[in-house]
GROMACS .gro file of C-alpha atoms in nm:
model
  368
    1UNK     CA    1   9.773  17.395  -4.853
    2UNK     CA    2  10.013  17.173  -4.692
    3UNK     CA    3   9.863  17.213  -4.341
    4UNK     CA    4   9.945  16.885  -4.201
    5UNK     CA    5  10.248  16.995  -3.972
    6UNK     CA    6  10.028  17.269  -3.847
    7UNK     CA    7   9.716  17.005  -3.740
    8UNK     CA    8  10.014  16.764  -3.602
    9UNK     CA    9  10.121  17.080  -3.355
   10UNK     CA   10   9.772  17.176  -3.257
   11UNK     CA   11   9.696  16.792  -3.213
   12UNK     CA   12  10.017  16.718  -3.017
   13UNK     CA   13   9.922  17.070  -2.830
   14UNK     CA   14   9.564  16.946  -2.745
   15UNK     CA   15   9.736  16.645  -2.563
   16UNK     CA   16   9.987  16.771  -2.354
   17UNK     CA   17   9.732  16.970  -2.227
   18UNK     CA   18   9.560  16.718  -2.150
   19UNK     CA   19   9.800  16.574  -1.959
   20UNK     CA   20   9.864  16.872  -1.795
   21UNK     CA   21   9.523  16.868  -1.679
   22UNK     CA   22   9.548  16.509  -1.568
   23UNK     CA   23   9.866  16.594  -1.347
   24UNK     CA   24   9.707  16.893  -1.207
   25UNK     CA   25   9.404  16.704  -1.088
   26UNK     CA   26   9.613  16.420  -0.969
   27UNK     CA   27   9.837  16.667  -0.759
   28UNK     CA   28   9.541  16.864  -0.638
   29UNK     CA   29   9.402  16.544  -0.477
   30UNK     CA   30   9.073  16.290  -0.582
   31UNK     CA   31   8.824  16.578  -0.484
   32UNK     CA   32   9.014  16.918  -0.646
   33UNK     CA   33   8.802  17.225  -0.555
   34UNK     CA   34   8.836  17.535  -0.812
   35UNK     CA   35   8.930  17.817  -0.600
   36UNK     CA   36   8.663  18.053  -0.807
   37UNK     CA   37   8.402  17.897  -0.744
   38UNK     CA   38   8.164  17.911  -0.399
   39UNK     CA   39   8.010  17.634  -0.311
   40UNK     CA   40   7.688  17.685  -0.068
   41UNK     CA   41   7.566  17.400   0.160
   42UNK     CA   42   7.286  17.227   0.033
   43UNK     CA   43   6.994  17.055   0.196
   44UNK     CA   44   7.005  16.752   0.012
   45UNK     CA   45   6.670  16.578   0.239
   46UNK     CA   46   6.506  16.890   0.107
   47UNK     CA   47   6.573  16.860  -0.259
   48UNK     CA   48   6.495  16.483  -0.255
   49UNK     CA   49   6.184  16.557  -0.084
   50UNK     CA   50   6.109  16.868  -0.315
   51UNK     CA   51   6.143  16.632  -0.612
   52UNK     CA   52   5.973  16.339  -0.520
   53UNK     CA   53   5.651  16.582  -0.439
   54UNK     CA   54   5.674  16.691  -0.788
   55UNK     CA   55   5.686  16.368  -0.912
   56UNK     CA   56   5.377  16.282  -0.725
   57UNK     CA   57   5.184  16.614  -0.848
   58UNK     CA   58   5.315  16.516  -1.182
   59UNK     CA   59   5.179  16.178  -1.156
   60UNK     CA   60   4.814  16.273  -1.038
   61UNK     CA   61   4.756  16.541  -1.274
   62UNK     CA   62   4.855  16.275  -1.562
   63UNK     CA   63   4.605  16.050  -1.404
   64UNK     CA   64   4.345  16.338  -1.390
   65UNK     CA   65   4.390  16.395  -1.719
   66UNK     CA   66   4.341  16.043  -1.851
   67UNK     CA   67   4.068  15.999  -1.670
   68UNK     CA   68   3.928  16.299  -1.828
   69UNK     CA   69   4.021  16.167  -2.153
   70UNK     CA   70   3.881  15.832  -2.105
   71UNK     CA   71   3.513  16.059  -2.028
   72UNK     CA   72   3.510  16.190  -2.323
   73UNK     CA   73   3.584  15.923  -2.541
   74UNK     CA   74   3.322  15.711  -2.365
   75UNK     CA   75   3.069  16.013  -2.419
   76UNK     CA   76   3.174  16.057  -2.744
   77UNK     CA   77   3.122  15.682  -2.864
   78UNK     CA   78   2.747  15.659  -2.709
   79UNK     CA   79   2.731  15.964  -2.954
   80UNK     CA   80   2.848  15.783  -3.215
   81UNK     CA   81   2.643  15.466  -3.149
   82UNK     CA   82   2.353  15.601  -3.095
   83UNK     CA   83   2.370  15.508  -2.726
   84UNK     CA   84   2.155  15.718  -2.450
   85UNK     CA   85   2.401  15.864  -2.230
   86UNK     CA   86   2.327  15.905  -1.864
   87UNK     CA   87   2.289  16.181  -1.644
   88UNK     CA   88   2.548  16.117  -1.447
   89UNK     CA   89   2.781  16.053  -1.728
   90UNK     CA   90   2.883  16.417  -1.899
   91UNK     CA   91   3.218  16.546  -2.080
   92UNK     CA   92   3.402  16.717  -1.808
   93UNK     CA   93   3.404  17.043  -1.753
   94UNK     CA   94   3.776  17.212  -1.726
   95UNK     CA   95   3.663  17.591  -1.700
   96UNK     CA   96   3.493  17.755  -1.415
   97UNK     CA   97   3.394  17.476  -1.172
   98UNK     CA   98   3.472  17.503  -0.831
   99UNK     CA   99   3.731  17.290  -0.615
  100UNK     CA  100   3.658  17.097  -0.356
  101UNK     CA  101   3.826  16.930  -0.077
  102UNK     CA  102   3.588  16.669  -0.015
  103UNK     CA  103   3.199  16.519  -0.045
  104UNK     CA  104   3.097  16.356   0.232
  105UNK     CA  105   2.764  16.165   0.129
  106UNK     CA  106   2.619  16.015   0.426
  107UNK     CA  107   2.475  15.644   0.345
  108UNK     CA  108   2.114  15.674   0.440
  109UNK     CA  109   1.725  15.492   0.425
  110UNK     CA  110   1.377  15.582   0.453
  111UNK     CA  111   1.337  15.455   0.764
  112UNK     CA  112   1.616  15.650   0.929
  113UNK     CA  113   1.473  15.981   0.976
  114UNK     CA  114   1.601  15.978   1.412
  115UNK     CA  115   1.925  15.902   1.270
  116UNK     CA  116   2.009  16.180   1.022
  117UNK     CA  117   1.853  16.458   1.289
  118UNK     CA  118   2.085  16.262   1.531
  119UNK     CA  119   2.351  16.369   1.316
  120UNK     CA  120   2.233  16.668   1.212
  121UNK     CA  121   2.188  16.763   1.595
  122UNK     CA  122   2.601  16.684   1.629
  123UNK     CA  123   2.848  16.656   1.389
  124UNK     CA  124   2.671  16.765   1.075
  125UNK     CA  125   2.664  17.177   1.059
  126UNK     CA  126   2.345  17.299   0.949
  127UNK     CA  127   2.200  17.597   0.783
  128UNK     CA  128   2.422  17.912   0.679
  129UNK     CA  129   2.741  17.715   0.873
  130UNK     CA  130   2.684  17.438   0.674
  131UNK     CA  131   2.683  17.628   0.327
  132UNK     CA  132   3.007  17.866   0.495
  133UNK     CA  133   3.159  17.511   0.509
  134UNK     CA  134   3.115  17.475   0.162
  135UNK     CA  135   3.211  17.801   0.025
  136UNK     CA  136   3.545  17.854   0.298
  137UNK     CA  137   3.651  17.489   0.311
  138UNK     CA  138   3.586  17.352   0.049
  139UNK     CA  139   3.341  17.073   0.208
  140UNK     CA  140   3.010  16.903   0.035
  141UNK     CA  141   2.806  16.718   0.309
  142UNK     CA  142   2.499  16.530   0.208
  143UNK     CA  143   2.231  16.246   0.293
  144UNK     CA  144   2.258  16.031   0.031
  145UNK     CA  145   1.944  15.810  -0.060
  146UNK     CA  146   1.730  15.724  -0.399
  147UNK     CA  147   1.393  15.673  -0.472
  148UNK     CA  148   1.128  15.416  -0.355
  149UNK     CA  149   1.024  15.114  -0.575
  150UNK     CA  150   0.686  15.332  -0.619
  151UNK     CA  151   0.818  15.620  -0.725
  152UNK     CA  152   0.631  15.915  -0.623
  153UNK     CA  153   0.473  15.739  -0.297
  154UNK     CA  154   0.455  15.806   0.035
  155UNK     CA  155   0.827  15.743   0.113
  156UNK     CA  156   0.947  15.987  -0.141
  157UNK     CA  157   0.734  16.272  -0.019
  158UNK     CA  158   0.839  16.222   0.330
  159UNK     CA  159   1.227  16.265   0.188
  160UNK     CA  160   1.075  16.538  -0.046
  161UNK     CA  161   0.949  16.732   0.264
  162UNK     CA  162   1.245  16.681   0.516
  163UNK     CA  163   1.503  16.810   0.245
  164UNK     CA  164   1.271  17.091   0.176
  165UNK     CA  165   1.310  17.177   0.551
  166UNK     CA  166   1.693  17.102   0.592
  167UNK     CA  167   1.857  17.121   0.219
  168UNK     CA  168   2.115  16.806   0.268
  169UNK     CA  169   1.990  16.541   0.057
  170UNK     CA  170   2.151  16.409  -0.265
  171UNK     CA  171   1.919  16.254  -0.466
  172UNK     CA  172   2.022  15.942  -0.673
  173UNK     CA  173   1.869  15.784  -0.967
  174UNK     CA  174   1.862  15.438  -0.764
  175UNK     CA  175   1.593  15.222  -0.621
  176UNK     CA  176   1.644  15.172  -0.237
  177UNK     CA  177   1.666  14.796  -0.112
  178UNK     CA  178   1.935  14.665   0.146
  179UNK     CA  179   2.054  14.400  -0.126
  180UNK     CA  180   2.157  14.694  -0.347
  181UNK     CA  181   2.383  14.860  -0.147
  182UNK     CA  182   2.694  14.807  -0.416
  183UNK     CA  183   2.501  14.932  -0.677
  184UNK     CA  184   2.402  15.281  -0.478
  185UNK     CA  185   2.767  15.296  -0.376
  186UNK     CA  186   2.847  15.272  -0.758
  187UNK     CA  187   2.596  15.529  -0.857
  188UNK     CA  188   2.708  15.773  -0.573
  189UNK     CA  189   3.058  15.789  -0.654
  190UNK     CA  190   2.953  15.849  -1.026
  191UNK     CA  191   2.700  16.115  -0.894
  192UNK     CA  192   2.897  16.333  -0.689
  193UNK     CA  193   3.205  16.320  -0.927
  194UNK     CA  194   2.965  16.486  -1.174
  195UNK     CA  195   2.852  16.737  -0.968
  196UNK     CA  196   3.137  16.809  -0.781
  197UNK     CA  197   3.472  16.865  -0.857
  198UNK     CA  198   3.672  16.726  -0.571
  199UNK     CA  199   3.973  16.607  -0.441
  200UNK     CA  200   3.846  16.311  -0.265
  201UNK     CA  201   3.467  16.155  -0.231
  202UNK     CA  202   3.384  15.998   0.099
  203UNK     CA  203   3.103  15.741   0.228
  204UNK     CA  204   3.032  15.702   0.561
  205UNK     CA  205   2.673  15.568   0.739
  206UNK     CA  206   2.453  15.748   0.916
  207UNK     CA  207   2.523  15.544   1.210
  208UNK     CA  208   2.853  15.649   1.306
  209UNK     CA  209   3.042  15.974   1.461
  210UNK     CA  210   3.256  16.173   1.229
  211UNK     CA  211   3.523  16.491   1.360
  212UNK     CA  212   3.458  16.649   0.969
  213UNK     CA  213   3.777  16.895   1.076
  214UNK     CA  214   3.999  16.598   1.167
  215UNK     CA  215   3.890  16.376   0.852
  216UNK     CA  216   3.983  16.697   0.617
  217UNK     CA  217   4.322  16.730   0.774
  218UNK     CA  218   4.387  16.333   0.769
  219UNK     CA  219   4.262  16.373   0.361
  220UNK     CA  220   4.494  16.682   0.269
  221UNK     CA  221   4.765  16.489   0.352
  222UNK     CA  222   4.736  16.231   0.080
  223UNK     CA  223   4.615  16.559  -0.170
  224UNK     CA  224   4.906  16.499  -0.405
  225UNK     CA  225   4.887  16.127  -0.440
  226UNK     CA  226   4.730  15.974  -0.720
  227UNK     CA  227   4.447  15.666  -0.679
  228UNK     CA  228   4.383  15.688  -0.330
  229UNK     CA  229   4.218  15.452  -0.142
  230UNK     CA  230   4.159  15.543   0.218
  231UNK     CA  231   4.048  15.311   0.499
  232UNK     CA  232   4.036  15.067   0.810
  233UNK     CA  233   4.162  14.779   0.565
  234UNK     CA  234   4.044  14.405   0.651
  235UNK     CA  235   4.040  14.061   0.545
  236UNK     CA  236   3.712  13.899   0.649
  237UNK     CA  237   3.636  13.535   0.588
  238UNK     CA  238   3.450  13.431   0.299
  239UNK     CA  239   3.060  13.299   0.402
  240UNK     CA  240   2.960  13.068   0.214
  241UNK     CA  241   2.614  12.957   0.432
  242UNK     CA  242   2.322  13.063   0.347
  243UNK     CA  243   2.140  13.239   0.596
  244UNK     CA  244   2.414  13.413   0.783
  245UNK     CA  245   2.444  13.818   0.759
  246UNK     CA  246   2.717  13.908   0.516
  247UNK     CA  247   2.667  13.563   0.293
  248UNK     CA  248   2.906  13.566  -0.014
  249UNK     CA  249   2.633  13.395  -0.276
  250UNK     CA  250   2.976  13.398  -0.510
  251UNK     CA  251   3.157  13.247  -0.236
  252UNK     CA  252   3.337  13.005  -0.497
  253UNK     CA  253   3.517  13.268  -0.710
  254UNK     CA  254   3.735  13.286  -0.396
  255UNK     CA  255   3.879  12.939  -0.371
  256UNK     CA  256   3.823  12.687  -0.131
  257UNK     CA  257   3.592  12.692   0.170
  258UNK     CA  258   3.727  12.918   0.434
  259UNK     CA  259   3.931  13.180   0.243
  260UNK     CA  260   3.933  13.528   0.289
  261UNK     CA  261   3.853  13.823   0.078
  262UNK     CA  262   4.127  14.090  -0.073
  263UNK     CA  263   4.173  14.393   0.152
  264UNK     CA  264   3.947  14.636   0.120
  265UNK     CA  265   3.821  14.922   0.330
  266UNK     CA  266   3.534  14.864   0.602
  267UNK     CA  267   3.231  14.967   0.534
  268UNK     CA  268   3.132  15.196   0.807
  269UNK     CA  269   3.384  15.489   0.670
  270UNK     CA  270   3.612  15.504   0.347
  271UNK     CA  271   3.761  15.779   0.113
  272UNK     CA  272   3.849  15.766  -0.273
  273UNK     CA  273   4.072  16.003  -0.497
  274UNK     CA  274   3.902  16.174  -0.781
  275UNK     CA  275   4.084  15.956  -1.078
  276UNK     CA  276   3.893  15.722  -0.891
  277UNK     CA  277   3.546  15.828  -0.864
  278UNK     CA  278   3.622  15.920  -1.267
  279UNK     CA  279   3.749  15.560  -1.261
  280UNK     CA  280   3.339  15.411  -1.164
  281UNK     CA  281   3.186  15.678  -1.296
  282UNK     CA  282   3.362  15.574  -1.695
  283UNK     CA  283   3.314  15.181  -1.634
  284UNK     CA  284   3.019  15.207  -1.356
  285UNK     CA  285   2.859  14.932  -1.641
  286UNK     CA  286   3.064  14.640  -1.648
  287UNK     CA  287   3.133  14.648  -1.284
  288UNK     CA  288   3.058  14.364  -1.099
  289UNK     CA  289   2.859  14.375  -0.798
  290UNK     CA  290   2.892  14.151  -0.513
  291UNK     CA  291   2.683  14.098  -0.209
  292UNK     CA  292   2.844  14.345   0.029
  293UNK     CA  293   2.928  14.669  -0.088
  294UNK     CA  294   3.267  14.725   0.063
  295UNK     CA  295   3.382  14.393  -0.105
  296UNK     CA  296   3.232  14.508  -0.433
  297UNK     CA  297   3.420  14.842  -0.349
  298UNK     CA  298   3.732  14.702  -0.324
  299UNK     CA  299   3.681  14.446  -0.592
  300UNK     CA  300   3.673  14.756  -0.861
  301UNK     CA  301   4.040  14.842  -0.784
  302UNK     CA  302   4.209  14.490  -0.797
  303UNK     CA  303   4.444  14.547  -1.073
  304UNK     CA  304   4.426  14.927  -1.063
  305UNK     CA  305   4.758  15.083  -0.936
  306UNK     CA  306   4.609  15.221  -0.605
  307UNK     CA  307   4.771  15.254  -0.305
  308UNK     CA  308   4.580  15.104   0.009
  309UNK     CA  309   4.619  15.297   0.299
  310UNK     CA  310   4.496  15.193   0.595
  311UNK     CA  311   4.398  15.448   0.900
  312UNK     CA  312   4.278  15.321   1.197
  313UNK     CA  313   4.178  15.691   1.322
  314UNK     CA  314   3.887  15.581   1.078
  315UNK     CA  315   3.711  15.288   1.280
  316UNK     CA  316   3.795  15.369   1.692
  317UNK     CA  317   3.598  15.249   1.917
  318UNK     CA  318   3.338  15.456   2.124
  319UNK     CA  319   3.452  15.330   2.437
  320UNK     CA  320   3.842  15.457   2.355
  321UNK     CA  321   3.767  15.732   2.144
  322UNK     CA  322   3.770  15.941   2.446
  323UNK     CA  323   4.115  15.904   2.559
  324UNK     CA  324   4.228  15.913   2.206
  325UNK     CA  325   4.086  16.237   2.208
  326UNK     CA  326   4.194  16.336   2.586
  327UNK     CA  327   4.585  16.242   2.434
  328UNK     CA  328   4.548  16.463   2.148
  329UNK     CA  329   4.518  16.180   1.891
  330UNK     CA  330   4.139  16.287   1.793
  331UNK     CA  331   3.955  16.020   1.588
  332UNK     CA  332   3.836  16.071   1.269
  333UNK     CA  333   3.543  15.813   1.318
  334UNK     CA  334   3.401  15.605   1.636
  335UNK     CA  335   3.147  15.347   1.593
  336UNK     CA  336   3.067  15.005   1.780
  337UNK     CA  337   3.229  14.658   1.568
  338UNK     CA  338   2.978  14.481   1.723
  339UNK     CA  339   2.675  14.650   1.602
  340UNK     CA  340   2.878  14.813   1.252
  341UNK     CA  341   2.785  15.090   1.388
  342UNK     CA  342   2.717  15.303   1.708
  343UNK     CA  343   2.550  15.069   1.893
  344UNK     CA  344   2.128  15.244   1.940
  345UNK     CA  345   2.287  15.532   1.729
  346UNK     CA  346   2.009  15.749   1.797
  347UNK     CA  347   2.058  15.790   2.209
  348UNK     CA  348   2.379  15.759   2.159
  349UNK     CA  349   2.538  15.997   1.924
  350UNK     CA  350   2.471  16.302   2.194
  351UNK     CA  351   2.707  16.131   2.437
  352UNK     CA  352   2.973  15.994   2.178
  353UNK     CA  353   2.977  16.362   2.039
  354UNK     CA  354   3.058  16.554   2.431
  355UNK     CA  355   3.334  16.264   2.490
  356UNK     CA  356   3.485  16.200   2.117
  357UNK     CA  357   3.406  16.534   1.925
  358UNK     CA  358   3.714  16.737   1.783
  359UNK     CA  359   3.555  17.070   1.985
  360UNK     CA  360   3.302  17.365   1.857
  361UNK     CA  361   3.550  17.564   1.652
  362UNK     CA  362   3.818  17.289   1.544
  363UNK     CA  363   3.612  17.308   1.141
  364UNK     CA  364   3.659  17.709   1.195
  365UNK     CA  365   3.988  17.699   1.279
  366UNK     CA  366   4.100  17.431   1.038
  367UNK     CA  367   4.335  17.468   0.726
  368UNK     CA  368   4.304  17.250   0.445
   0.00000   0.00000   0.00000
């Protein structure tokens, strides 16, 4: 057993070649290169970019999933409580729904019948096309308006009848009224998320000029980003006089006369990520509401982690939309500033369409 002499000679073995080791890599220089081994060029941009892609795929389909998981717990503890649970509230469905690009709900009133055939006449496909859209790319488009404050009157019917004729409306459980514009926006995004599975959920008004082809390319490049908000971001002043369009009756929570809101997306045109239309839909009860809708909007995600991104291809102007699109830099959406809209929409869109449009088979030829 007397082994030590033996462990001494391995031990004393072990370090000289060590050393050995050490010499040969100091002779062979700071950067030796083992002569049986090949070493291939690598694209080291690629890799980083490869990676950080991941990373962001990784990143949404974690946020997917807690938003998911934040459903069904809320659904789950109405249950519990005894609490009715709302239509547009339901445990999400992971097997056999459809995906989507995008919904498009188009903001809409009673009174605005010339304006949606405006539309209808131009950017919005109708019929079979409009259903092809759908099923090929992956595109919802609807008008998006609730119900009168008589419910069953004269105004409903009318809607009733014209989406009997054309087949675009979404129907909300929401009572129409200028002054409740934040709470339709509310219950649209937590509409559409429930019926449609989608990568991003879009509201635009019924007054402005979309290229549908253009916005889904300008979307599917933010697909693998998590909490997107998409937008012509701005910082308006906060009014606090009564009587003035766009009056902030909470003008205080803001700080002293004169400041400015948070960014947040104009109203005309903006896009949000699923995890994001989850996000209302789950909480779409203890958000607060403030007097104009894209503030309230934009109010709901102070504090989220969502990246802002702002797009001005999403608020040109009709008078340089043309040579926007005459350079090759086609607008997404055109309206007037002045009028928040396209200025007498319903003469107008015709013309806006010939000089701004993206061209008769840009949706056909598009790849999402």
């Amino acid at each position: 057993m007397w082994n030590v002499p033996e462990a001494k000679d391995k031990t004393i073995a072990r370090a000289i070649g060590v050393k050995d080791e050490r010499l040969k890599l100091i002779s062979e220089g700071c950067d030796p290169i083992r002569k049986d081994v090949k070493h291939e060029p690598k694209d080291i941009l690629g890799e980083v970019s490869r990676t950080h892609n991941a990373i962001q795929t990784l990143d949404k389909t974690i946020s997917n999933l807690e938003m998911e998981l934040a459903a069904t717990r809320a659904v789950q503890e109405s249950i519990i409580n005894g609490s009715p649970i709302s239509g547009d509230q339901k445990i999400p469905e992971a097997s056999g729904k459809r995906k989507y690009l995008m919904v498009v709900g188009i903001n809409t009133a009673f009174s605005s019948r010339k304006r949606r055939d405006s539309v209808r006449a131009t950017w919005m496909p109708q019929g079979e096309e409009r259903k092809k859209l759908e099923e090929e790319k992956g595109i919802i488009m609807r008008f998006v308006i609730g119900h009168s404050a008589t419910s069953g009157g004269i105004l409903d019917r009318a809607i009733e009848a014209e989406d009997q004729k054309h087949g675009d409306f979404l129907r909300l459980e929401h009572v129409e009224g200028y002054l409740e514009l934040s709470a339709k926006t509310k219950t649209y995004f937590a509409t559409a998320a429930a019926l449609w599975d989608a990568d991003f959920y879009v509201k635009v008004d019924d007054d402005v000029h979309v290229n549908i082809a253009t916005l889904g390319a300008t979307l599917a490049r933010h697909r693998t980003k998590p909490r997107v908000y998409i937008g012509c971001m701005k910082s308006g002043p906060v009014l606090a006089q009564k009587g003035v369009r766009y009056h902030e009756p909470e003008y205080w929570k803001f700080g002293e006369e004169g400041n400015k809101y948070f960014r947040h997306a104009t109203g005309q045109l903006y896009a949000i990520s699923k995890d994001l239309a989850s996000y209302i839909s789950i909480n779409q009860h203890v958000l607060h509401k403030y007097a104009n809708e894209d503030v309230s909007l934009g109010s709901w995600f102070i504090g989220l982690d969502v990246e802002h991104i702002d797009d001005r291809s999403l608020c040109c102007g009709t008078a340089d939309c043309e040579w926007k699109a005459q350079a090759g830099n086609v607008c997404v959406a055109s309206f007037d500033w002045t009028c928040s809209g396209i200025c007498r929409s319903v003469e107008r869109m015709r013309d806006v369409h010939r000089r701004c449009g993206e061209g008769k088979n840009a949706l056909g030829t598009a790849a999402f």
